[in-house]
Short mmCIF file of C-alpha atoms in Angstrom, two decimals:
data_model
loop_
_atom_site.label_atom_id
_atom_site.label_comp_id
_atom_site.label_asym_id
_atom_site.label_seq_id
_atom_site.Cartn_x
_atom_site.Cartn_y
_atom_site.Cartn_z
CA UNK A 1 22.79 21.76 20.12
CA UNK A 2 26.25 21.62 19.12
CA UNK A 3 26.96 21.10 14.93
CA UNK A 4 26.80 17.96 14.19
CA UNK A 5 24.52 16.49 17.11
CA UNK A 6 24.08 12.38 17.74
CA UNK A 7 26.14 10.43 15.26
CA UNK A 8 24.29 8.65 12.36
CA UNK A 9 25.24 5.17 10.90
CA UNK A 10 27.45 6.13 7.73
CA UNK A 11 28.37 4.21 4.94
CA UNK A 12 32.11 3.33 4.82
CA UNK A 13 33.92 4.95 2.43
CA UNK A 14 37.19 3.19 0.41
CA UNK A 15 39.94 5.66 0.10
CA UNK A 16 41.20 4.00 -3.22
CA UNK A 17 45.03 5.18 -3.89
CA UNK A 18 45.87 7.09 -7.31
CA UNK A 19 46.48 5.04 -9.73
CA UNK A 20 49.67 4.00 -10.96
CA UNK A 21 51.22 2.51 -14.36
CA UNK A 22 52.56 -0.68 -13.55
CA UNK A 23 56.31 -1.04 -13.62
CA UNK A 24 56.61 -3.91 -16.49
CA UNK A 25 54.74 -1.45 -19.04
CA UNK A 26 57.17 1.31 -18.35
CA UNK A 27 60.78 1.08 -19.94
CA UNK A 28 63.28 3.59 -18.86
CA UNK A 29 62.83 5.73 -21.66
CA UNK A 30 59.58 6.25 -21.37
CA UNK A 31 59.62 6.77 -17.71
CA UNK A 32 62.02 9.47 -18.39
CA UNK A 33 60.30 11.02 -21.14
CA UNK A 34 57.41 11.29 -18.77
CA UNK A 35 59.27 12.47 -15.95
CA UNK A 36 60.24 15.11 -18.28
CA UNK A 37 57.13 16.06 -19.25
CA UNK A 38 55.57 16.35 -15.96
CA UNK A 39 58.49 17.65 -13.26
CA UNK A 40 58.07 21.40 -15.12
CA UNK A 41 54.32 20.92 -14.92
CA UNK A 42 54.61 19.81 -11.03
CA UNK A 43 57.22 22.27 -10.24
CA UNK A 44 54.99 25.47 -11.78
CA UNK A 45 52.02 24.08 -9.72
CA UNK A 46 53.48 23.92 -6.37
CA UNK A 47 55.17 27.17 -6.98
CA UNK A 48 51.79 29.36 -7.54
CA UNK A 49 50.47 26.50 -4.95
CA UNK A 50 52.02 26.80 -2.33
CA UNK A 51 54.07 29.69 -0.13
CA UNK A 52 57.00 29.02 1.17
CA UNK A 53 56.56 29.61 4.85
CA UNK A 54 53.27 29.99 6.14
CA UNK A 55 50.97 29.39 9.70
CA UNK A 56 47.64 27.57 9.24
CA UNK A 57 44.44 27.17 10.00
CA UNK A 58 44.73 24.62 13.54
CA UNK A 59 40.31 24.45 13.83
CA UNK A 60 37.55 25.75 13.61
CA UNK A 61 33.57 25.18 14.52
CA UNK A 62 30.47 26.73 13.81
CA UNK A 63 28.34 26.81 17.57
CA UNK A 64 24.83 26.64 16.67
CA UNK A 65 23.29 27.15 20.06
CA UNK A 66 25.58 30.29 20.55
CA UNK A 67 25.41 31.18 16.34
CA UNK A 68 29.25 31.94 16.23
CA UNK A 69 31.96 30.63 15.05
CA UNK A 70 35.26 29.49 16.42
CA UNK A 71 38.80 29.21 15.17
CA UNK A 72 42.49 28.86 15.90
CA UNK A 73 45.48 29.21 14.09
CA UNK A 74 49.07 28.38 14.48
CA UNK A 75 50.60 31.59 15.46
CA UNK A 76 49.09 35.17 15.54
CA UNK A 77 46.62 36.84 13.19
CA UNK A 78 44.48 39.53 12.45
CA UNK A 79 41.07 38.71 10.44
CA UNK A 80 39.59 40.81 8.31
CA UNK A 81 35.63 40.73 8.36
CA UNK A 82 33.66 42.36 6.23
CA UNK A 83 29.67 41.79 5.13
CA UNK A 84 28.71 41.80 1.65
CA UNK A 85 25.05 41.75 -0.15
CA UNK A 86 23.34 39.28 -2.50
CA UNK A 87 23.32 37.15 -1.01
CA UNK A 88 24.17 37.98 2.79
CA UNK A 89 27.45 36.86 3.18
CA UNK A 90 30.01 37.34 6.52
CA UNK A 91 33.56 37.10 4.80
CA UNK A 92 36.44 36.64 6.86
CA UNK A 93 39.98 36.77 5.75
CA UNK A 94 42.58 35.26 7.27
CA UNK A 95 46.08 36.75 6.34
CA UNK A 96 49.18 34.54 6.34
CA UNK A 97 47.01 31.16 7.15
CA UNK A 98 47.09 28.81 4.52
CA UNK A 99 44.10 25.94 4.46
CA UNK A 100 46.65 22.52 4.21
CA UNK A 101 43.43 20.11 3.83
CA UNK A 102 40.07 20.81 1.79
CA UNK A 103 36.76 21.33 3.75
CA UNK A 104 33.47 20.23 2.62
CA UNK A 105 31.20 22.84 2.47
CA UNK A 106 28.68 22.42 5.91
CA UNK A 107 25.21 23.14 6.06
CA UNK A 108 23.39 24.43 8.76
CA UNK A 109 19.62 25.95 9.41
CA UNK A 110 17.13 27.30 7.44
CA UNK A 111 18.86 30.56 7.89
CA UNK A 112 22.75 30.08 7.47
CA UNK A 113 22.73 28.43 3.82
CA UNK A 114 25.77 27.10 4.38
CA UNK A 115 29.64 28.18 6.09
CA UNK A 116 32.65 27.14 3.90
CA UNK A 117 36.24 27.79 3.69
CA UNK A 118 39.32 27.58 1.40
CA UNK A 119 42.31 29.09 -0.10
CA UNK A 120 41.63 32.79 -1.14
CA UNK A 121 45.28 33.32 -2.58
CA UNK A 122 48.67 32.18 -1.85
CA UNK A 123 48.63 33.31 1.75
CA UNK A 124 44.99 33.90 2.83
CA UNK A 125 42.63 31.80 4.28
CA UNK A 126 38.65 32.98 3.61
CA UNK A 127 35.65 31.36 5.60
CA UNK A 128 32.54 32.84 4.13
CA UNK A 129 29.12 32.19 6.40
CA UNK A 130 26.17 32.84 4.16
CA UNK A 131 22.68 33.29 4.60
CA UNK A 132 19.77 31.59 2.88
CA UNK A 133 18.20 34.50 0.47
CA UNK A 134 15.68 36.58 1.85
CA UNK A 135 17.80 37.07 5.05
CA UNK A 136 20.09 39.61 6.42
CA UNK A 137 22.55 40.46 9.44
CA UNK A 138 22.97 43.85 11.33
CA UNK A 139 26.48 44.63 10.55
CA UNK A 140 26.25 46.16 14.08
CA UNK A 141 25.62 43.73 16.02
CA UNK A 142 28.17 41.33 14.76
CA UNK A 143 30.72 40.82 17.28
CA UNK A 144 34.25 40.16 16.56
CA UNK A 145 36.37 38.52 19.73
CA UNK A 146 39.72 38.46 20.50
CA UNK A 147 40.47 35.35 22.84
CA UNK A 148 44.20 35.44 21.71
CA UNK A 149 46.50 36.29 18.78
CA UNK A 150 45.72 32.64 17.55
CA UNK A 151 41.96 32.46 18.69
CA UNK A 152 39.14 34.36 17.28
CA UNK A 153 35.25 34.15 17.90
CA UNK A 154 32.63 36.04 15.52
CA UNK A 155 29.39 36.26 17.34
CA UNK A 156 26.29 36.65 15.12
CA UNK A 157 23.13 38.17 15.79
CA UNK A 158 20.16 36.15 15.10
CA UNK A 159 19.27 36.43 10.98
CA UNK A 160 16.22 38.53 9.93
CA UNK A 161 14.38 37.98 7.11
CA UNK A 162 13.22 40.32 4.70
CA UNK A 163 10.83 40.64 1.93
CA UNK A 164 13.20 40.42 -1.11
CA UNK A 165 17.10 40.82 -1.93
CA UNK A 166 18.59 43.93 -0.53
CA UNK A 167 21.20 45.98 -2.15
CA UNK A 168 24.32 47.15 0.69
CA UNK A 169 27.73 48.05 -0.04
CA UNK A 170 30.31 45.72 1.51
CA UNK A 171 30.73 46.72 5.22
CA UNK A 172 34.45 46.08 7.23
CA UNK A 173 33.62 45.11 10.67
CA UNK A 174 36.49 46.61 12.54
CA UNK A 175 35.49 46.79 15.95
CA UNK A 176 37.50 43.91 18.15
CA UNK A 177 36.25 43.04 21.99
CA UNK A 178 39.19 41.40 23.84
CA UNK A 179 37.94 38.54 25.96
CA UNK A 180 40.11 38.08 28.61
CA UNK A 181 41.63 34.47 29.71
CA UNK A 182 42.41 32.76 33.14
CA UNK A 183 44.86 31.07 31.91
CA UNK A 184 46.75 32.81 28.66
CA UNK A 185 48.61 29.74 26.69
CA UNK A 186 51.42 31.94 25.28
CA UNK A 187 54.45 33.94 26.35
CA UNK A 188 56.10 36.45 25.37
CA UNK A 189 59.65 35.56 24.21
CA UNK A 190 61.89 35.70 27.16
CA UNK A 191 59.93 35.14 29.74
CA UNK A 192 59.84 32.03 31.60
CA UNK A 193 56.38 30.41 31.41
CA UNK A 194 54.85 29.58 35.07
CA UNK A 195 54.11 25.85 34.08
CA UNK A 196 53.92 25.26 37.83
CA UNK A 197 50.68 27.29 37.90
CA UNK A 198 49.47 24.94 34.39
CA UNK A 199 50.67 21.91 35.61
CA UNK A 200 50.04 22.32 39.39
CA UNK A 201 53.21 20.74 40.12
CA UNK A 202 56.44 21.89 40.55
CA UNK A 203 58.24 22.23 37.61
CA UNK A 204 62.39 22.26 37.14
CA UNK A 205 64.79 23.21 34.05
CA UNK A 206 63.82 22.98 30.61
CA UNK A 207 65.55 20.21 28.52
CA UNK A 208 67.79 21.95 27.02
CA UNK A 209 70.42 19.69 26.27
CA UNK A 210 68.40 17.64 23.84
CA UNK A 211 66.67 20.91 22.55
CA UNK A 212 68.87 20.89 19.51
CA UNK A 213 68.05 17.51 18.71
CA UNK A 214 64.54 17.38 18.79
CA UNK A 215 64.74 20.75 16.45
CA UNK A 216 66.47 19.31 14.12
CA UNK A 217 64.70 16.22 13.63
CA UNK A 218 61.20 18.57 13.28
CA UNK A 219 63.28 20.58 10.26
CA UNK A 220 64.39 17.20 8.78
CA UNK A 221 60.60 16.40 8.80
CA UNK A 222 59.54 19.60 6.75
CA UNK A 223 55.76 18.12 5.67
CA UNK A 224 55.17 17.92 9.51
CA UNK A 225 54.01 20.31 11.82
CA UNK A 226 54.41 19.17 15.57
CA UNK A 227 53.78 20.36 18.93
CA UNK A 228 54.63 18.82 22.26
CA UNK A 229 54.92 18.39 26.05
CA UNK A 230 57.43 16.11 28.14
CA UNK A 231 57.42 16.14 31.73
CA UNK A 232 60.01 14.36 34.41
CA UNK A 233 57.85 13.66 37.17
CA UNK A 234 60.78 13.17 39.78
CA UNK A 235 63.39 16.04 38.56
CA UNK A 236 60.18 18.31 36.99
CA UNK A 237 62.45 18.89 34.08
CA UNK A 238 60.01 19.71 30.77
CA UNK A 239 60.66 19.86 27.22
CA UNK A 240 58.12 22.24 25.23
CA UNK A 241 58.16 22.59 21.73
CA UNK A 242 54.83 24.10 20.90
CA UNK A 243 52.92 22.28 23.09
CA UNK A 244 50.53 25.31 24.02
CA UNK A 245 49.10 24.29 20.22
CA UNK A 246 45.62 23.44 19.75
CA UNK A 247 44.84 20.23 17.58
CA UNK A 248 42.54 18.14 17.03
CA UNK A 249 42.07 15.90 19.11
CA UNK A 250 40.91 12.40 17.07
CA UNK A 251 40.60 9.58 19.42
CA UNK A 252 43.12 11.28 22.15
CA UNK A 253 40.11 12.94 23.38
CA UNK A 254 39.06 9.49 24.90
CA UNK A 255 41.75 10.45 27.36
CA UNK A 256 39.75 12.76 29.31
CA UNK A 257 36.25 10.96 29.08
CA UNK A 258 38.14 7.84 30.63
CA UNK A 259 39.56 9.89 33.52
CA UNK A 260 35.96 11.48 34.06
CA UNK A 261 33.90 7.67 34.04
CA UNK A 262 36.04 6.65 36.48
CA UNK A 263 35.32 9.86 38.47
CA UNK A 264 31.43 9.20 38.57
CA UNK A 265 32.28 5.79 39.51
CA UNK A 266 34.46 7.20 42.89
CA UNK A 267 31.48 9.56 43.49
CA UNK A 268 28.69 6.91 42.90
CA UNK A 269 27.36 8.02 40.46
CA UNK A 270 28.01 5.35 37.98
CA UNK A 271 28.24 1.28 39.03
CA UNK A 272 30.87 -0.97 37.07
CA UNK A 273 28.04 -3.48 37.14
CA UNK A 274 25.47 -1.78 34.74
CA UNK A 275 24.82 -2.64 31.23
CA UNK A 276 24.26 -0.19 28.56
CA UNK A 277 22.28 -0.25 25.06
CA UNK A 278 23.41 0.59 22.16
CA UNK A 279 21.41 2.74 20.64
CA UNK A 280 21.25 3.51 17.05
CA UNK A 281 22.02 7.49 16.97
CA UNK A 282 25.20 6.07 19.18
CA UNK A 283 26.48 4.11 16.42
CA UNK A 284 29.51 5.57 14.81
CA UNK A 285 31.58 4.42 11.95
CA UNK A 286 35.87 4.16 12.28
CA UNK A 287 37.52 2.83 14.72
CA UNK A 288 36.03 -0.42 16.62
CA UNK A 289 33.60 -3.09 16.24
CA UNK A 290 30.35 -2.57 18.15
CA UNK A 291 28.84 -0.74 14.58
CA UNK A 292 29.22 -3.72 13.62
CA UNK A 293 26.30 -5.36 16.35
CA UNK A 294 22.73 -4.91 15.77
CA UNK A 295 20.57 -1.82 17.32
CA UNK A 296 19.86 -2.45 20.98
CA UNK A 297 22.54 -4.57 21.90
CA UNK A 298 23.33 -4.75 25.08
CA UNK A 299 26.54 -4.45 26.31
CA UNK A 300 27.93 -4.10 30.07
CA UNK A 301 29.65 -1.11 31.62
CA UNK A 302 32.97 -2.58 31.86
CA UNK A 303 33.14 -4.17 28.26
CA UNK A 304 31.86 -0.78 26.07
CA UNK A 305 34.68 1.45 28.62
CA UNK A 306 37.63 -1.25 27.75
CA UNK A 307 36.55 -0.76 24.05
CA UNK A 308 36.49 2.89 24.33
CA UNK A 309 39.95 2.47 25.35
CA UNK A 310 41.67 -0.57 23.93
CA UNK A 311 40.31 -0.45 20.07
CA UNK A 312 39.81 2.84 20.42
CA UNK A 313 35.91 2.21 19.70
CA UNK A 314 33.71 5.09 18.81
CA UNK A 315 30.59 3.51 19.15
CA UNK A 316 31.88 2.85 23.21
CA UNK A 317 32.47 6.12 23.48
CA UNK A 318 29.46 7.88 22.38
CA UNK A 319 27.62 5.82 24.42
CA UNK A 320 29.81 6.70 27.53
CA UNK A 321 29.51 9.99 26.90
CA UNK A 322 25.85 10.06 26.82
CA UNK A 323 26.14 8.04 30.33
CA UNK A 324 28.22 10.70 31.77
CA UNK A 325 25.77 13.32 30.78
CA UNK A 326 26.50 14.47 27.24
CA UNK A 327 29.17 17.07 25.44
CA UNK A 328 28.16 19.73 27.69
CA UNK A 329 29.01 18.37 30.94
CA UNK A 330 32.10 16.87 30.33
CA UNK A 331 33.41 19.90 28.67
CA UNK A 332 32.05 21.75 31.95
CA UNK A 333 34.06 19.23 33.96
CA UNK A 334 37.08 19.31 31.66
CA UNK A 335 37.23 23.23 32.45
CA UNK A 336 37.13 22.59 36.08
CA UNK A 337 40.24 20.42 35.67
CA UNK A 338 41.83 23.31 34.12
CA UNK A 339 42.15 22.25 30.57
CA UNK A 340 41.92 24.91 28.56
CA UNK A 341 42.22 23.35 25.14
CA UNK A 342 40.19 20.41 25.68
CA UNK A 343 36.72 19.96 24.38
CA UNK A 344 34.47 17.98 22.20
CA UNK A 345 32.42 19.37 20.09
CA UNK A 346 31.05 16.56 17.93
CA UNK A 347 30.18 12.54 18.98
CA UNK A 348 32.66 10.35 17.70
CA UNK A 349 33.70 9.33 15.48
CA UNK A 350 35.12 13.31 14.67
CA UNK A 351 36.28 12.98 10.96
CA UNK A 352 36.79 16.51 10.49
CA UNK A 353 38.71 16.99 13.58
CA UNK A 354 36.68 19.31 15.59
CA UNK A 355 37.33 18.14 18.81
CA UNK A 356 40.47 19.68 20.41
CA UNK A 357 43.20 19.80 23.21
CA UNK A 358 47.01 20.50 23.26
CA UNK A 359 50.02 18.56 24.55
CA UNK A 360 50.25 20.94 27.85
CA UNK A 361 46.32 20.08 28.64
CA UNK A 362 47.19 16.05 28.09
CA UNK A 363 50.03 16.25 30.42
CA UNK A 364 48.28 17.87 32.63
CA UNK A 365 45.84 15.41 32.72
CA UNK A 366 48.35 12.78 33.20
CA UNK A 367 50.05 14.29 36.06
CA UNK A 368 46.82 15.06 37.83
CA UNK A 369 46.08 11.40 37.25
CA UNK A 370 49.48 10.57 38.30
CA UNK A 371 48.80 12.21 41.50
CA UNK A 372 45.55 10.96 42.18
CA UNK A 373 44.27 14.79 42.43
CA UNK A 374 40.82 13.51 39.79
CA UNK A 375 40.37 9.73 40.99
CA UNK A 376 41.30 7.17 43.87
CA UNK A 377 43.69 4.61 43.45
CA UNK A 378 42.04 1.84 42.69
CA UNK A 379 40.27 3.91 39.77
CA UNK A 380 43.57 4.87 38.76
CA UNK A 381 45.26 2.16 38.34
CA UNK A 382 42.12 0.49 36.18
CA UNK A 383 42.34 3.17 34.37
CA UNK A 384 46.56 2.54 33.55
CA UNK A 385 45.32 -0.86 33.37
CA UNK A 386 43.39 -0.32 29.95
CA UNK A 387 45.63 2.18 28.69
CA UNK A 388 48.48 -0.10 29.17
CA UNK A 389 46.59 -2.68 26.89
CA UNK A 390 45.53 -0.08 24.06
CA UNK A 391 46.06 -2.18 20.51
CA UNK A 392 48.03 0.80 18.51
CA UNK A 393 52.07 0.76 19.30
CA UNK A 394 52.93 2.43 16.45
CA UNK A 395 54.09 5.97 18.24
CA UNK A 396 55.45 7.04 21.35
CA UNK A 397 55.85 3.02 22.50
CA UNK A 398 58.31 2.52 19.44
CA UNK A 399 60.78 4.74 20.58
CA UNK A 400 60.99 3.50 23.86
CA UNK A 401 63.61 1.13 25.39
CA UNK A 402 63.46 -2.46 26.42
CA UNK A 403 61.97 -2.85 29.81
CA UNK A 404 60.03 0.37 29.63
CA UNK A 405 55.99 0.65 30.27
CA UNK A 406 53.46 2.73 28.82
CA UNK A 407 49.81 3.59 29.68
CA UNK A 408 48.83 5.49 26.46
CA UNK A 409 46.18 6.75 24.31
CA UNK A 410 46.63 7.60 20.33
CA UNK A 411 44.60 9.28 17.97
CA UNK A 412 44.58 9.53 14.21
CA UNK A 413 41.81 10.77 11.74
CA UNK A 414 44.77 11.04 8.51
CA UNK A 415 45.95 14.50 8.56
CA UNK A 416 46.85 14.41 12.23
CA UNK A 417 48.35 12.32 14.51
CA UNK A 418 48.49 12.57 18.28
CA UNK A 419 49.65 10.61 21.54
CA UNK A 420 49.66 10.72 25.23
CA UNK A 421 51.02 8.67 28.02
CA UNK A 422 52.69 7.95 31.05
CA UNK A 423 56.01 5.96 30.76
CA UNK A 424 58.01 3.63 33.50
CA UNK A 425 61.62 3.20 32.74
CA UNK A 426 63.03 -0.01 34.33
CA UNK A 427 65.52 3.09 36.42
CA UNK A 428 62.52 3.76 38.28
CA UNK A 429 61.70 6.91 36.51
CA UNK A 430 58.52 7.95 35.71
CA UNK A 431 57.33 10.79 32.79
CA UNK A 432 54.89 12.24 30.83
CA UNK A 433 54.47 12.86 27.24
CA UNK A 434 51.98 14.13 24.59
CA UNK A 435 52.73 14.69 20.94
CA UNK A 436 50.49 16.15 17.99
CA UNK A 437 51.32 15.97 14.54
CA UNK A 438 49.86 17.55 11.23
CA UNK A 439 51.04 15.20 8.38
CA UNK A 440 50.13 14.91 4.27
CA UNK A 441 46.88 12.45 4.50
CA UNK A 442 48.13 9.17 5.86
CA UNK A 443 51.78 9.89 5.51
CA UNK A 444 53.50 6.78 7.25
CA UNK A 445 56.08 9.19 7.58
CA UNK A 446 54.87 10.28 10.48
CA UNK A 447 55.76 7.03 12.73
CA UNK A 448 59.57 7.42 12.23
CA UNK A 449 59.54 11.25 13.58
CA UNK A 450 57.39 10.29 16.73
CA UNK A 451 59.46 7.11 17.39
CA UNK A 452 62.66 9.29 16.96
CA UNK A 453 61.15 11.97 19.33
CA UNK A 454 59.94 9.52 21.56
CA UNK A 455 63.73 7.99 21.45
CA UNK A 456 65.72 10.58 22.06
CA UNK A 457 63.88 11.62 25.26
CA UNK A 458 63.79 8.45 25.96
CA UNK A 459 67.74 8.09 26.10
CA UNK A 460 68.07 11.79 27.65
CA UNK A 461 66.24 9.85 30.42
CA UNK A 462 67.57 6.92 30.83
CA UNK A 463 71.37 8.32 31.49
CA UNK A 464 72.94 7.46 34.68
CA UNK A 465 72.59 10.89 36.29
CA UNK A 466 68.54 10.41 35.50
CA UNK A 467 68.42 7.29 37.69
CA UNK A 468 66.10 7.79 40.50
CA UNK A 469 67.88 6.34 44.02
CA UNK A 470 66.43 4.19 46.30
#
């Protein structure tokens, strides 16, 4: 079973904002005596704090079923594991990855006492997997695998226990296997990357002449860290900006589920007339309202998928992922569609953003949707149908111009912020785009760069020469 397993009811929790003097008992004076006091204070924090360029730490999961764990990072890096005694702990070091968000400390079996992670110094990330007392790992058969520069697995063998504590000196793990990928989702510099092959369509020029643009707008956002995809379905011109980088996924991940229920409904397998029960390991807190309904309520097909879709429900969607056949299937069936980023690893609603995909595997998606290459055309166009009605407008939408139409699907768990859609311009052109952004917790900021991204593609677009003829 996958960490986490079925989703529990959970208590909601009120993120209450720091407190703040009101305004009428501060005089200017005081407020700059304060100021005073507390900008040296603030400046030597964030100065030990925090370096001043560094990759992080994109996810990470513990499997249980497998016993390893799983992580990515933003751009290359080279861990450095080592076991150490007293208890039994697997260290790994992650140079040049800073940790941007705090993690909870997980807990696992009666074996692993717990994994948890944090800042080490400046520029090091440390995850540290440790083992109840009275057990111990052979630091020989603890595998170490290289999936690519920015994705590492550590494979454990299966605890042993032992009679009391023993005494080892700390032991580097050094030797690396290199697991080899179908489908690698970086480049060298220089070299043209086949998105033809990724996208299974033909593909034309890059945008480059609103290249500059978008770059500067992602430097004149410096607290966010972006990556995306666009995609000119008519011309097959692309704009990539990262968009090979993992994120998590929040509710974006709906994306694919939807695309997959309409899939068993082509093949038979599922009927638009049943009616499904909610069930109370199903319910999930967040987004939606079905938590909100007693245990047992019933609640038909067609009602739980728009919910899934439209308000972005979590409760709808664990319960049409159990319908489909659980985590394991879909993410079987997601791999079959070529999506190499994309899986869930936890029912919804994923707080701690361990589900994942990138802005290449959502456009992909899209254009195989596009194309009809997953579903037939009446599924398709009930699917565009409920992501043209989705509730949240707040991204990619607001950058777009008057007359234009988008089928999209957000996501947002606070410290990242994603969308994907397919847009028709009122020129008759039709293209793709997915967006991911890491943000401060709940930064608002974060609306005006995706509605300024979304805008200037938008334009780039729309330009006379862009028109599609009759």
């Amino acid at each position: 079973m996958m960490l986490g397993g079925s989703p529990r009811k959970r208590l909601r929790t009120m993120f209450q904002p720091l407190s703040r003097c009101s305004r009428s008992t501060l005089t200017p004076h005081t407020m700059t005596l304060k100021l005073r006091w507390l900008l040296p204070t603030l400046i030597s924090v964030l100065s030990i704090a925090l370096p001043a360029k560094a990759d992080t730490l994109t996810s990470w999961h513990f499997d249980t079923r497998q016993n390893q764990l799983n992580l990515t990072t933003d751009s290359g890096v080279q861990p450095e594991v080592k076991l150490i005694a007293n208890p039994t702990r697997l260290v790994i070091d992650l140079p040049g990855i800073v940790l941007e968000y705090p993690e909870t400390p997980q807990s696992y079996n009666s074996a692993i006492q717990q994994i948890r992670i944090g800042q080490f110094d400046r520029e090091t990330t440390r995850l540290v997997i440790q083992l109840t007392p009275g057990y111990q790992l052979d630091p020989q058969k603890v595998r170490v695998i290289r999936e690519s520069a920015t994705r590492w697995s550590f494979q454990l063998p299966n605890p042993e226990q032992i009679s009391g504590n023993e005494s080892f000196p700390p032991t580097a793990i050094t030797q690396v296997e290199q697991k080899p990928r179908q489908v690698s989702p970086t480049v060298a510099s220089g070299i043209e990357r086949n998105y033809a092959a990724d996208l299974e369509m033909r593909t034309g020029l890059e945008m480059s002449a609103i290249k500059p643009q978008i770059e500067s707008a992602i430097a004149q956002y410096s607290s966010l860290s972006a990556g995306m995809f666009f995609l000119d379905l008519d011309t097959g011109e692309y704009l990539d900006i990262k968009g090979d980088r993992v994120f998590p996924a929040a509710s974006t991940i709906k994306l694919p589920i939807l695309i997959a229920f309409y899939q068993d409904v082509d093949a038979g397998k599922v009927s638009l007339d049943e009616t499904l029960v909610m069930k109370s390991d199903l319910v999930a807190s967040g987004s939606g309202t079905m938590q909100d309904e007693p245990d047992n309520t019933r609640f038909s097909i067609r009602e739980t998928v728009d919910k899934m879709i439209t308000i972005s429900d979590n409760t709808a969607t664990n319960m049409i992922i159990e319908r489909l056949g659980g985590i394991a299937k879909l993410n079987e069936r997601f791999r079959t569609w070529g999506l190499t980023d994309t899986k869930i690893r936890n029912w919804l609603g994923d707080f701690q953003g361990t589900n994942t995909t990138s802005s290449v595997d959502m456009v992909k998606l899209l254009s195989m949707l596009s194309r009809e290459k997953l579903v037939s055309e009446s599924s398709r166009e009930q699917a565009l149908e409920l992501l043209r009605r989705t509730t949240t407008r707040t991204l990619l939408p607001s950058g777009l111009g008057a007359g234009a139409v988008i089928a999209d699907k957000t996501g947002d768990i606070g410290f990242v912020v994603g969308d994907a859609g397919i847009i028709d311009m009122p020129n008759g052109k039709r293209y793709l785009a997915a967006i991911f952004v890491k943000r401060p917790y709940n930064d608002p900021i974060v609306r005006d760069f995706v509605r300024r991204i979304s805008r200037i593609v938008y334009n780039y677009l729309d330009q006379p020469s862009a028109k599609v003829s009759n």
